[in-house]
């Protein structure tokens, strides 16, 4: 009986994970459509294996870019733009994602969060 219950729990967990992965992929596709990413650019962000954890990081990165840049057009332009600053070193964020994978997405997200923090009214009021 315990083996049967364990098998049912394992099947349920597998089903839930598959449903969550599908929901993440759907959310990623919606956001990618919003900003106007081409199919090959989606692959660079999401990764060839369509790893859900990388997709979540990509979603966070696009959301941070939208928050910082304010428009989908500016966001997609930023993703394609060559940036001199580290960690990009004259690569576009998309090129960083392609070459450094999940770590590249994390670095770009950190870069954006730093810029958002610096641009916040709280940061400018308390800068001494």
PDB file of N, CA and C in Angstrom, residues 41-115:
ATOM      1  N   UNK A  41      15.671  34.980 -30.917  1.00  0.00           N
ATOM      2  CA  UNK A  41      15.976  35.718 -29.691  1.00  0.00           C
ATOM      3  C   UNK A  41      15.338  35.044 -28.473  1.00  0.00           C
ATOM      4  N   UNK A  42      14.167  34.488 -28.667  1.00  0.00           N
ATOM      5  CA  UNK A  42      13.513  33.743 -27.583  1.00  0.00           C
ATOM      6  C   UNK A  42      14.360  32.540 -27.192  1.00  0.00           C
ATOM      7  N   UNK A  43      14.933  31.882 -28.191  1.00  0.00           N
ATOM      8  CA  UNK A  43      15.794  30.726 -27.912  1.00  0.00           C
ATOM      9  C   UNK A  43      17.024  31.134 -27.117  1.00  0.00           C
ATOM     10  N   UNK A  44      17.573  32.313 -27.419  1.00  0.00           N
ATOM     11  CA  UNK A  44      18.736  32.789 -26.672  1.00  0.00           C
ATOM     12  C   UNK A  44      18.383  33.047 -25.211  1.00  0.00           C
ATOM     13  N   UNK A  45      17.204  33.610 -24.987  1.00  0.00           N
ATOM     14  CA  UNK A  45      16.765  33.897 -23.616  1.00  0.00           C
ATOM     15  C   UNK A  45      16.354  32.639 -22.865  1.00  0.00           C
ATOM     16  N   UNK A  46      15.523  31.840 -23.506  1.00  0.00           N
ATOM     17  CA  UNK A  46      14.927  30.671 -22.851  1.00  0.00           C
ATOM     18  C   UNK A  46      15.901  29.501 -22.834  1.00  0.00           C
ATOM     19  N   UNK A  47      16.836  29.495 -23.778  1.00  0.00           N
ATOM     20  CA  UNK A  47      17.775  28.380 -23.881  1.00  0.00           C
ATOM     21  C   UNK A  47      17.211  27.287 -24.772  1.00  0.00           C
ATOM     22  N   UNK A  48      18.093  26.547 -25.375  1.00  0.00           N
ATOM     23  CA  UNK A  48      17.678  25.475 -26.283  1.00  0.00           C
ATOM     24  C   UNK A  48      16.895  24.385 -25.560  1.00  0.00           C
ATOM     25  N   UNK A  49      17.257  24.134 -24.309  1.00  0.00           N
ATOM     26  CA  UNK A  49      16.584  23.071 -23.558  1.00  0.00           C
ATOM     27  C   UNK A  49      15.278  23.542 -22.941  1.00  0.00           C
ATOM     28  N   UNK A  50      14.996  24.832 -23.066  1.00  0.00           N
ATOM     29  CA  UNK A  50      13.784  25.440 -22.487  1.00  0.00           C
ATOM     30  C   UNK A  50      13.701  25.130 -20.990  1.00  0.00           C
ATOM     31  N   UNK A  51      14.822  25.366 -20.325  1.00  0.00           N
ATOM     32  CA  UNK A  51      14.936  25.156 -18.883  1.00  0.00           C
ATOM     33  C   UNK A  51      14.026  26.151 -18.157  1.00  0.00           C
ATOM     34  N   UNK A  52      13.077  25.675 -17.361  1.00  0.00           N
ATOM     35  CA  UNK A  52      12.145  26.575 -16.676  1.00  0.00           C
ATOM     36  C   UNK A  52      12.827  27.594 -15.762  1.00  0.00           C
ATOM     37  N   UNK A  53      13.905  27.214 -15.090  1.00  0.00           N
ATOM     38  CA  UNK A  53      14.567  28.177 -14.204  1.00  0.00           C
ATOM     39  C   UNK A  53      15.202  29.308 -15.012  1.00  0.00           C
ATOM     40  N   UNK A  54      15.709  28.983 -16.182  1.00  0.00           N
ATOM     41  CA  UNK A  54      16.267  30.026 -17.052  1.00  0.00           C
ATOM     42  C   UNK A  54      15.148  30.900 -17.604  1.00  0.00           C
ATOM     43  N   UNK A  55      14.012  30.298 -17.899  1.00  0.00           N
ATOM     44  CA  UNK A  55      12.871  31.075 -18.385  1.00  0.00           C
ATOM     45  C   UNK A  55      12.398  32.061 -17.329  1.00  0.00           C
ATOM     46  N   UNK A  56      12.399  31.637 -16.076  1.00  0.00           N
ATOM     47  CA  UNK A  56      11.998  32.539 -14.996  1.00  0.00           C
ATOM     48  C   UNK A  56      12.978  33.706 -14.902  1.00  0.00           C
ATOM     49  N   UNK A  57      14.266  33.427 -14.990  1.00  0.00           N
ATOM     50  CA  UNK A  57      15.268  34.500 -14.989  1.00  0.00           C
ATOM     51  C   UNK A  57      15.079  35.428 -16.186  1.00  0.00           C
ATOM     52  N   UNK A  58      14.790  34.852 -17.344  1.00  0.00           N
ATOM     53  CA  UNK A  58      14.553  35.666 -18.538  1.00  0.00           C
ATOM     54  C   UNK A  58      13.328  36.555 -18.348  1.00  0.00           C
ATOM     55  N   UNK A  59      12.272  36.002 -17.765  1.00  0.00           N
ATOM     56  CA  UNK A  59      11.075  36.802 -17.479  1.00  0.00           C
ATOM     57  C   UNK A  59      11.398  37.942 -16.523  1.00  0.00           C
ATOM     58  N   UNK A  60      12.160  37.657 -15.486  1.00  0.00           N
ATOM     59  CA  UNK A  60      12.551  38.701 -14.534  1.00  0.00           C
ATOM     60  C   UNK A  60      13.398  39.768 -15.218  1.00  0.00           C
ATOM     61  N   UNK A  61      14.287  39.345 -16.117  1.00  0.00           N
ATOM     62  CA  UNK A  61      15.147  40.287 -16.825  1.00  0.00           C
ATOM     63  C   UNK A  61      14.327  41.184 -17.741  1.00  0.00           C
ATOM     64  N   UNK A  62      13.418  40.605 -18.502  1.00  0.00           N
ATOM     65  CA  UNK A  62      12.575  41.406 -19.389  1.00  0.00           C
ATOM     66  C   UNK A  62      11.704  42.355 -18.569  1.00  0.00           C
ATOM     67  N   UNK A  63      11.161  41.875 -17.466  1.00  0.00           N
ATOM     68  CA  UNK A  63      10.327  42.719 -16.611  1.00  0.00           C
ATOM     69  C   UNK A  63      11.138  43.881 -16.039  1.00  0.00           C
ATOM     70  N   UNK A  64      12.356  43.605 -15.581  1.00  0.00           N
ATOM     71  CA  UNK A  64      13.215  44.671 -15.062  1.00  0.00           C
ATOM     72  C   UNK A  64      13.552  45.675 -16.163  1.00  0.00           C
ATOM     73  N   UNK A  65      13.819  45.176 -17.375  1.00  0.00           N
ATOM     74  CA  UNK A  65      14.103  46.073 -18.498  1.00  0.00           C
ATOM     75  C   UNK A  65      12.881  46.926 -18.829  1.00  0.00           C
ATOM     76  N   UNK A  66      11.703  46.325 -18.814  1.00  0.00           N
ATOM     77  CA  UNK A  66      10.476  47.093 -19.051  1.00  0.00           C
ATOM     78  C   UNK A  66      10.281  48.159 -17.979  1.00  0.00           C
ATOM     79  N   UNK A  67      10.552  47.802 -16.742  1.00  0.00           N
ATOM     80  CA  UNK A  67      10.405  48.756 -15.646  1.00  0.00           C
ATOM     81  C   UNK A  67      11.398  49.904 -15.790  1.00  0.00           C
ATOM     82  N   UNK A  68      12.619  49.585 -16.168  1.00  0.00           N
ATOM     83  CA  UNK A  68      13.668  50.592 -16.299  1.00  0.00           C
ATOM     84  C   UNK A  68      13.486  51.446 -17.547  1.00  0.00           C
ATOM     85  N   UNK A  69      13.153  50.816 -18.657  1.00  0.00           N
ATOM     86  CA  UNK A  69      13.104  51.504 -19.947  1.00  0.00           C
ATOM     87  C   UNK A  69      11.710  51.987 -20.339  1.00  0.00           C
ATOM     88  N   UNK A  70      10.695  51.457 -19.713  1.00  0.00           N
ATOM     89  CA  UNK A  70       9.304  51.922 -19.799  1.00  0.00           C
ATOM     90  C   UNK A  70       8.494  51.492 -21.018  1.00  0.00           C
ATOM     91  N   UNK A  71       9.127  51.029 -22.089  1.00  0.00           N
ATOM     92  CA  UNK A  71       8.347  50.626 -23.264  1.00  0.00           C
ATOM     93  C   UNK A  71       8.868  49.301 -23.817  1.00  0.00           C
ATOM     94  N   UNK A  72       7.988  48.530 -24.462  1.00  0.00           N
ATOM     95  CA  UNK A  72       8.443  47.286 -25.099  1.00  0.00           C
ATOM     96  C   UNK A  72       9.502  47.539 -26.172  1.00  0.00           C
ATOM     97  N   UNK A  73       9.336  48.628 -26.930  1.00  0.00           N
ATOM     98  CA  UNK A  73      10.290  48.932 -28.003  1.00  0.00           C
ATOM     99  C   UNK A  73      11.685  49.203 -27.444  1.00  0.00           C
ATOM    100  N   UNK A  74      11.748  49.976 -26.366  1.00  0.00           N
ATOM    101  CA  UNK A  74      13.044  50.270 -25.745  1.00  0.00           C
ATOM    102  C   UNK A  74      13.645  49.010 -25.128  1.00  0.00           C
ATOM    103  N   UNK A  75      12.793  48.155 -24.602  1.00  0.00           N
ATOM    104  CA  UNK A  75      13.264  46.915 -23.985  1.00  0.00           C
ATOM    105  C   UNK A  75      13.909  46.004 -25.015  1.00  0.00           C
ATOM    106  N   UNK A  76      13.233  45.791 -26.133  1.00  0.00           N
ATOM    107  CA  UNK A  76      13.801  44.907 -27.157  1.00  0.00           C
ATOM    108  C   UNK A  76      15.048  45.545 -27.774  1.00  0.00           C
ATOM    109  N   UNK A  77      15.062  46.877 -27.890  1.00  0.00           N
ATOM    110  CA  UNK A  77      16.262  47.551 -28.396  1.00  0.00           C
ATOM    111  C   UNK A  77      17.433  47.338 -27.435  1.00  0.00           C
ATOM    112  N   UNK A  78      17.169  47.405 -26.117  1.00  0.00           N
ATOM    113  CA  UNK A  78      18.222  47.173 -25.124  1.00  0.00           C
ATOM    114  C   UNK A  78      18.746  45.744 -25.218  1.00  0.00           C
ATOM    115  N   UNK A  79      17.856  44.783 -25.393  1.00  0.00           N
ATOM    116  CA  UNK A  79      18.271  43.384 -25.500  1.00  0.00           C
ATOM    117  C   UNK A  79      19.192  43.155 -26.696  1.00  0.00           C
ATOM    118  N   UNK A  80      19.029  43.965 -27.739  1.00  0.00           N
ATOM    119  CA  UNK A  80      19.811  43.810 -28.969  1.00  0.00           C
ATOM    120  C   UNK A  80      21.054  44.703 -29.010  1.00  0.00           C
ATOM    121  N   UNK A  81      21.113  45.705 -28.135  1.00  0.00           N
ATOM    122  CA  UNK A  81      22.161  46.721 -28.156  1.00  0.00           C
ATOM    123  C   UNK A  81      23.487  46.196 -27.609  1.00  0.00           C
ATOM    124  N   UNK A  82      24.593  46.619 -28.244  1.00  0.00           N
ATOM    125  CA  UNK A  82      25.918  46.298 -27.704  1.00  0.00           C
ATOM    126  C   UNK A  82      26.221  47.292 -26.590  1.00  0.00           C
ATOM    127  N   UNK A  83      26.600  46.771 -25.423  1.00  0.00           N
ATOM    128  CA  UNK A  83      26.813  47.603 -24.239  1.00  0.00           C
ATOM    129  C   UNK A  83      28.269  47.489 -23.815  1.00  0.00           C
ATOM    130  N   UNK A  84      28.905  48.643 -23.596  1.00  0.00           N
ATOM    131  CA  UNK A  84      30.319  48.658 -23.221  1.00  0.00           C
ATOM    132  C   UNK A  84      30.547  48.177 -21.795  1.00  0.00           C
ATOM    133  N   UNK A  85      29.608  48.485 -20.900  1.00  0.00           N
ATOM    134  CA  UNK A  85      29.769  48.154 -19.477  1.00  0.00           C
ATOM    135  C   UNK A  85      29.916  46.657 -19.248  1.00  0.00           C
ATOM    136  N   UNK A  86      30.605  46.338 -18.123  1.00  0.00           N
ATOM    137  CA  UNK A  86      30.617  44.946 -17.655  1.00  0.00           C
ATOM    138  C   UNK A  86      29.204  44.628 -17.182  1.00  0.00           C
ATOM    139  N   UNK A  87      28.705  43.476 -17.375  1.00  0.00           N
ATOM    140  CA  UNK A  87      29.343  42.238 -17.806  1.00  0.00           C
ATOM    141  C   UNK A  87      29.274  42.013 -19.314  1.00  0.00           C
ATOM    142  N   UNK A  88      28.808  43.015 -20.067  1.00  0.00           N
ATOM    143  CA  UNK A  88      28.551  42.813 -21.499  1.00  0.00           C
ATOM    144  C   UNK A  88      29.813  42.900 -22.352  1.00  0.00           C
ATOM    145  N   UNK A  89      30.683  43.876 -22.055  1.00  0.00           N
ATOM    146  CA  UNK A  89      31.939  44.045 -22.794  1.00  0.00           C
ATOM    147  C   UNK A  89      31.700  44.073 -24.304  1.00  0.00           C
ATOM    148  N   UNK A  90      30.878  45.032 -24.714  1.00  0.00           N
ATOM    149  CA  UNK A  90      30.548  45.273 -26.116  1.00  0.00           C
ATOM    150  C   UNK A  90      29.726  44.155 -26.755  1.00  0.00           C
ATOM    151  N   UNK A  91      29.031  43.402 -25.943  1.00  0.00           N
ATOM    152  CA  UNK A  91      28.079  42.416 -26.469  1.00  0.00           C
ATOM    153  C   UNK A  91      26.679  42.895 -26.115  1.00  0.00           C
ATOM    154  N   UNK A  92      25.715  42.394 -26.837  1.00  0.00           N
ATOM    155  CA  UNK A  92      24.328  42.678 -26.481  1.00  0.00           C
ATOM    156  C   UNK A  92      23.921  41.744 -25.348  1.00  0.00           C
ATOM    157  N   UNK A  93      22.888  42.110 -24.584  1.00  0.00           N
ATOM    158  CA  UNK A  93      22.393  41.167 -23.583  1.00  0.00           C
ATOM    159  C   UNK A  93      22.051  39.805 -24.194  1.00  0.00           C
ATOM    160  N   UNK A  94      21.463  39.804 -25.391  1.00  0.00           N
ATOM    161  CA  UNK A  94      21.139  38.524 -26.027  1.00  0.00           C
ATOM    162  C   UNK A  94      22.398  37.714 -26.327  1.00  0.00           C
ATOM    163  N   UNK A  95      23.465  38.386 -26.757  1.00  0.00           N
ATOM    164  CA  UNK A  95      24.728  37.678 -27.012  1.00  0.00           C
ATOM    165  C   UNK A  95      25.319  37.147 -25.707  1.00  0.00           C
ATOM    166  N   UNK A  96      25.178  37.914 -24.626  1.00  0.00           N
ATOM    167  CA  UNK A  96      25.643  37.447 -23.317  1.00  0.00           C
ATOM    168  C   UNK A  96      24.878  36.202 -22.897  1.00  0.00           C
ATOM    169  N   UNK A  97      23.567  36.207 -23.122  1.00  0.00           N
ATOM    170  CA  UNK A  97      22.752  35.042 -22.774  1.00  0.00           C
ATOM    171  C   UNK A  97      23.194  33.824 -23.576  1.00  0.00           C
ATOM    172  N   UNK A  98      23.490  34.046 -24.862  1.00  0.00           N
ATOM    173  CA  UNK A  98      23.886  32.936 -25.731  1.00  0.00           C
ATOM    174  C   UNK A  98      25.236  32.359 -25.309  1.00  0.00           C
ATOM    175  N   UNK A  99      26.183  33.233 -24.970  1.00  0.00           N
ATOM    176  CA  UNK A  99      27.524  32.741 -24.647  1.00  0.00           C
ATOM    177  C   UNK A  99      27.657  32.229 -23.215  1.00  0.00           C
ATOM    178  N   UNK A 100      26.942  32.855 -22.280  1.00  0.00           N
ATOM    179  CA  UNK A 100      27.117  32.503 -20.862  1.00  0.00           C
ATOM    180  C   UNK A 100      25.916  31.793 -20.256  1.00  0.00           C
ATOM    181  N   UNK A 101      24.905  31.528 -21.059  1.00  0.00           N
ATOM    182  CA  UNK A 101      23.748  30.771 -20.590  1.00  0.00           C
ATOM    183  C   UNK A 101      23.044  31.406 -19.412  1.00  0.00           C
ATOM    184  N   UNK A 102      22.658  30.566 -18.488  1.00  0.00           N
ATOM    185  CA  UNK A 102      21.898  31.013 -17.317  1.00  0.00           C
ATOM    186  C   UNK A 102      22.674  32.072 -16.532  1.00  0.00           C
ATOM    187  N   UNK A 103      23.981  31.919 -16.432  1.00  0.00           N
ATOM    188  CA  UNK A 103      24.800  32.906 -15.726  1.00  0.00           C
ATOM    189  C   UNK A 103      24.734  34.256 -16.431  1.00  0.00           C
ATOM    190  N   UNK A 104      24.688  34.252 -17.755  1.00  0.00           N
ATOM    191  CA  UNK A 104      24.566  35.497 -18.505  1.00  0.00           C
ATOM    192  C   UNK A 104      23.259  36.206 -18.218  1.00  0.00           C
ATOM    193  N   UNK A 105      22.184  35.437 -18.118  1.00  0.00           N
ATOM    194  CA  UNK A 105      20.882  36.021 -17.795  1.00  0.00           C
ATOM    195  C   UNK A 105      20.924  36.605 -16.384  1.00  0.00           C
ATOM    196  N   UNK A 106      21.541  35.881 -15.451  1.00  0.00           N
ATOM    197  CA  UNK A 106      21.651  36.379 -14.074  1.00  0.00           C
ATOM    198  C   UNK A 106      22.465  37.667 -14.009  1.00  0.00           C
ATOM    199  N   UNK A 107      23.552  37.745 -14.784  1.00  0.00           N
ATOM    200  CA  UNK A 107      24.382  38.953 -14.784  1.00  0.00           C
ATOM    201  C   UNK A 107      23.611  40.145 -15.349  1.00  0.00           C
ATOM    202  N   UNK A 108      22.864  39.926 -16.423  1.00  0.00           N
ATOM    203  CA  UNK A 108      22.075  41.009 -17.006  1.00  0.00           C
ATOM    204  C   UNK A 108      20.991  41.470 -16.035  1.00  0.00           C
ATOM    205  N   UNK A 109      20.377  40.537 -15.352  1.00  0.00           N
ATOM    206  CA  UNK A 109      19.347  40.885 -14.374  1.00  0.00           C
ATOM    207  C   UNK A 109      19.955  41.704 -13.237  1.00  0.00           C
ATOM    208  N   UNK A 110      21.118  41.320 -12.760  1.00  0.00           N
ATOM    209  CA  UNK A 110      21.795  42.083 -11.710  1.00  0.00           C
ATOM    210  C   UNK A 110      22.124  43.491 -12.207  1.00  0.00           C
ATOM    211  N   UNK A 111      22.608  43.597 -13.439  1.00  0.00           N
ATOM    212  CA  UNK A 111      22.924  44.891 -14.052  1.00  0.00           C
ATOM    213  C   UNK A 111      21.685  45.789 -14.060  1.00  0.00           C
ATOM    214  N   UNK A 112      20.561  45.230 -14.488  1.00  0.00           N
ATOM    215  CA  UNK A 112      19.328  46.016 -14.546  1.00  0.00           C
ATOM    216  C   UNK A 112      18.837  46.408 -13.157  1.00  0.00           C
ATOM    217  N   UNK A 113      18.890  45.491 -12.230  1.00  0.00           N
ATOM    218  CA  UNK A 113      18.443  45.806 -10.865  1.00  0.00           C
ATOM    219  C   UNK A 113      19.303  46.913 -10.255  1.00  0.00           C
ATOM    220  N   UNK A 114      20.585  46.915 -10.553  1.00  0.00           N
ATOM    221  CA  UNK A 114      21.464  47.982 -10.072  1.00  0.00           C
ATOM    222  C   UNK A 114      21.046  49.310 -10.678  1.00  0.00           C
ATOM    223  N   UNK A 115      20.776  49.316 -11.983  1.00  0.00           N
ATOM    224  CA  UNK A 115      20.351  50.551 -12.653  1.00  0.00           C
ATOM    225  C   UNK A 115      19.005  51.034 -12.106  1.00  0.00           C
TER     226      UNK A 115
END
